[in-house]
């Protein structure tokens, strides 16, 4: 998968974004919805709260493959992570991350049988990190086009299975 140093790098890229798009498969269709990370560190697994009666949980029971995408256009950071997702009822983890923002989504409280955790075990991914401004990117792109080359717009790295 990736080294501890690379996991730290991924966490540095996504920790302040927090909100991502989770893509699951519903039959032949792909479906995405926003999700919010709840963890304080990253070890190769992503954690989200979920309603155990939701469609995404049903979709994960049919197909565990997921894609989680983070974007921070202001800082030119983009991360796409793919892996295996599952929904579980893990009271210890529910208690660990519970807060007032989460409580707003679950009015029956953290002990409600519908409150669960969505676990995504990341297998591979890509990230792009470019601190260049739009003007600098435009100049680099124009120069590369004239020279018949691809522009260097920052760091892009693939990792995991089939790198």
CSV table of C-alpha atoms in Angstrom, one decimal:
chain,number,residue,atom,x,y,z
A,1,UNK,CA,0.0,0.0,0.0
A,2,UNK,CA,2.1,2.9,1.2
A,3,UNK,CA,4.8,3.7,3.7
A,4,UNK,CA,4.2,5.4,7.1
A,5,UNK,CA,5.8,8.5,5.6
A,6,UNK,CA,3.5,8.5,2.6
A,7,UNK,CA,0.5,8.0,4.9
A,8,UNK,CA,1.6,11.2,6.7
A,9,UNK,CA,1.8,13.0,3.4
A,10,UNK,CA,-1.7,11.9,2.5
A,11,UNK,CA,-3.0,13.0,5.9
A,12,UNK,CA,-1.3,16.4,5.5
A,13,UNK,CA,-3.1,16.9,2.2
A,14,UNK,CA,-6.6,15.8,3.4
A,15,UNK,CA,-6.8,16.7,7.1
A,16,UNK,CA,-7.9,20.3,6.6
A,17,UNK,CA,-10.2,19.5,3.7
A,18,UNK,CA,-12.3,17.0,5.8
A,19,UNK,CA,-15.2,17.0,3.3
A,20,UNK,CA,-15.0,14.6,0.4
A,21,UNK,CA,-17.1,12.9,-2.2
A,22,UNK,CA,-17.7,9.1,-1.6
A,23,UNK,CA,-18.5,7.2,-4.7
A,24,UNK,CA,-20.2,3.8,-4.5
A,25,UNK,CA,-21.7,1.5,-7.1
A,26,UNK,CA,-25.5,1.1,-7.4
A,27,UNK,CA,-26.0,-1.6,-10.0
A,28,UNK,CA,-24.5,-0.3,-13.2
A,29,UNK,CA,-24.4,3.3,-11.9
A,30,UNK,CA,-21.8,5.2,-9.9
A,31,UNK,CA,-23.2,7.4,-7.1
A,32,UNK,CA,-21.4,10.1,-5.1
A,33,UNK,CA,-22.3,11.9,-2.0
A,34,UNK,CA,-20.5,14.3,0.4
A,35,UNK,CA,-19.0,12.8,3.6
A,36,UNK,CA,-17.0,14.3,6.4
A,37,UNK,CA,-13.9,12.6,7.9
A,38,UNK,CA,-14.1,12.2,11.7
A,39,UNK,CA,-10.6,11.0,12.5
A,40,UNK,CA,-7.6,12.8,14.0
A,41,UNK,CA,-4.9,10.8,12.1
A,42,UNK,CA,-4.5,8.6,9.1
A,43,UNK,CA,-3.1,5.0,9.1
A,44,UNK,CA,-4.5,3.8,5.7
A,45,UNK,CA,-8.1,3.8,6.9
A,46,UNK,CA,-10.7,6.5,6.6
A,47,UNK,CA,-13.6,6.9,9.0
A,48,UNK,CA,-17.0,8.5,8.6
A,49,UNK,CA,-20.3,8.4,10.4
A,50,UNK,CA,-23.2,6.8,8.5
A,51,UNK,CA,-26.9,5.9,9.0
A,52,UNK,CA,-26.9,2.1,8.9
A,53,UNK,CA,-30.3,2.2,7.0
A,54,UNK,CA,-28.9,4.5,4.2
A,55,UNK,CA,-28.6,3.6,0.5
A,56,UNK,CA,-24.9,3.8,0.6
A,57,UNK,CA,-24.8,1.0,3.2
A,58,UNK,CA,-26.9,-1.2,0.9
A,59,UNK,CA,-24.7,-0.3,-2.0
A,60,UNK,CA,-21.6,-1.3,0.0
A,61,UNK,CA,-23.2,-4.7,0.9
A,62,UNK,CA,-23.4,-5.3,-2.8
A,63,UNK,CA,-20.0,-4.0,-3.9
A,64,UNK,CA,-17.3,-2.9,-1.4
A,65,UNK,CA,-15.3,-0.9,-4.0
A,66,UNK,CA,-15.3,2.8,-3.3
A,67,UNK,CA,-13.6,6.0,-4.4
A,68,UNK,CA,-13.1,9.0,-2.0
A,69,UNK,CA,-12.1,12.3,-3.6
A,70,UNK,CA,-10.9,15.4,-1.8
A,71,UNK,CA,-10.5,18.8,-3.4
A,72,UNK,CA,-9.1,22.1,-2.2
A,73,UNK,CA,-9.1,24.4,-5.2
A,74,UNK,CA,-7.9,27.4,-3.2
A,75,UNK,CA,-4.7,25.6,-2.3
A,76,UNK,CA,-4.5,23.5,-5.5
A,77,UNK,CA,-4.7,20.1,-3.7
A,78,UNK,CA,-6.6,17.1,-5.1
A,79,UNK,CA,-6.6,13.6,-3.7
A,80,UNK,CA,-8.4,10.5,-5.0
A,81,UNK,CA,-8.3,7.4,-2.9
A,82,UNK,CA,-9.8,4.0,-3.8
A,83,UNK,CA,-10.3,1.0,-1.5
A,84,UNK,CA,-12.8,-1.2,0.2
A,85,UNK,CA,-15.7,0.2,2.2
A,86,UNK,CA,-17.9,-1.3,4.8
A,87,UNK,CA,-20.4,-0.1,7.4
A,88,UNK,CA,-20.1,-1.3,10.9
A,89,UNK,CA,-21.6,-0.7,14.3
A,90,UNK,CA,-18.5,0.0,16.5
A,91,UNK,CA,-19.7,1.7,19.7
A,92,UNK,CA,-16.2,2.4,20.9
A,93,UNK,CA,-15.3,4.3,17.7
A,94,UNK,CA,-18.8,6.0,17.7
A,95,UNK,CA,-18.1,7.3,21.2
A,96,UNK,CA,-14.5,8.3,20.3
A,97,UNK,CA,-15.5,10.8,17.6
A,98,UNK,CA,-19.0,11.9,18.6
A,99,UNK,CA,-19.5,15.6,18.8
A,100,UNK,CA,-22.3,18.2,18.5
A,101,UNK,CA,-22.1,18.5,14.7
A,102,UNK,CA,-22.5,14.7,14.4
A,103,UNK,CA,-25.4,14.8,16.9
A,104,UNK,CA,-27.3,17.1,14.6
A,105,UNK,CA,-27.5,14.3,12.0
A,106,UNK,CA,-28.6,11.7,14.6
A,107,UNK,CA,-31.3,13.2,16.8
A,108,UNK,CA,-31.8,9.9,18.6
A,109,UNK,CA,-28.3,10.1,19.9
A,110,UNK,CA,-25.1,8.0,19.6
A,111,UNK,CA,-26.8,4.9,21.1
A,112,UNK,CA,-29.4,4.8,18.3
A,113,UNK,CA,-29.1,1.4,16.5
A,114,UNK,CA,-28.9,3.4,13.1
A,115,UNK,CA,-25.7,5.1,14.0
A,116,UNK,CA,-22.7,3.4,12.4
A,117,UNK,CA,-19.3,4.0,11.1
A,118,UNK,CA,-18.2,3.7,7.5
A,119,UNK,CA,-14.7,2.3,7.2
A,120,UNK,CA,-12.7,2.7,4.0
A,121,UNK,CA,-9.5,0.7,3.8
A,122,UNK,CA,-7.4,2.6,1.2
A,123,UNK,CA,-5.7,0.4,-1.4
A,124,UNK,CA,-4.4,3.0,-3.9
A,125,UNK,CA,-4.7,6.5,-4.9
A,126,UNK,CA,-3.4,9.6,-6.6
A,127,UNK,CA,-2.7,13.1,-5.4
A,128,UNK,CA,-1.9,16.4,-7.1
A,129,UNK,CA,-0.4,19.3,-5.2
A,130,UNK,CA,0.4,22.5,-7.0
A,131,UNK,CA,1.1,25.7,-5.2
A,132,UNK,CA,1.2,27.7,-8.5
A,133,UNK,CA,-1.2,30.5,-9.0
A,134,UNK,CA,-3.6,30.4,-12.0
A,135,UNK,CA,-1.4,32.9,-13.9
A,136,UNK,CA,1.7,30.9,-13.4
A,137,UNK,CA,-0.1,27.7,-14.5
A,138,UNK,CA,-1.4,29.5,-17.6
A,139,UNK,CA,2.2,30.7,-18.5
A,140,UNK,CA,3.6,27.2,-17.9
A,141,UNK,CA,0.8,25.6,-20.0
A,142,UNK,CA,1.3,28.1,-22.9
A,143,UNK,CA,5.1,27.7,-22.8
A,144,UNK,CA,4.8,23.9,-22.8
A,145,UNK,CA,2.3,24.0,-25.7
A,146,UNK,CA,4.7,26.1,-27.8
A,147,UNK,CA,7.6,23.7,-26.9
A,148,UNK,CA,5.5,20.6,-27.6
A,149,UNK,CA,5.9,19.4,-24.0
A,150,UNK,CA,3.6,18.8,-21.1
A,151,UNK,CA,3.5,21.5,-18.5
A,152,UNK,CA,4.9,21.0,-15.0
A,153,UNK,CA,2.1,22.1,-12.8
A,154,UNK,CA,3.2,20.6,-9.5
A,155,UNK,CA,3.5,17.3,-7.8
A,156,UNK,CA,1.4,14.3,-9.1
A,157,UNK,CA,1.9,10.9,-7.6
A,158,UNK,CA,0.1,7.5,-7.8
A,159,UNK,CA,0.5,4.9,-5.1
A,160,UNK,CA,-0.7,1.5,-4.0
A,161,UNK,CA,-1.7,-1.5,-6.0
A,162,UNK,CA,-0.6,-1.3,-9.7
A,163,UNK,CA,1.4,2.0,-9.3
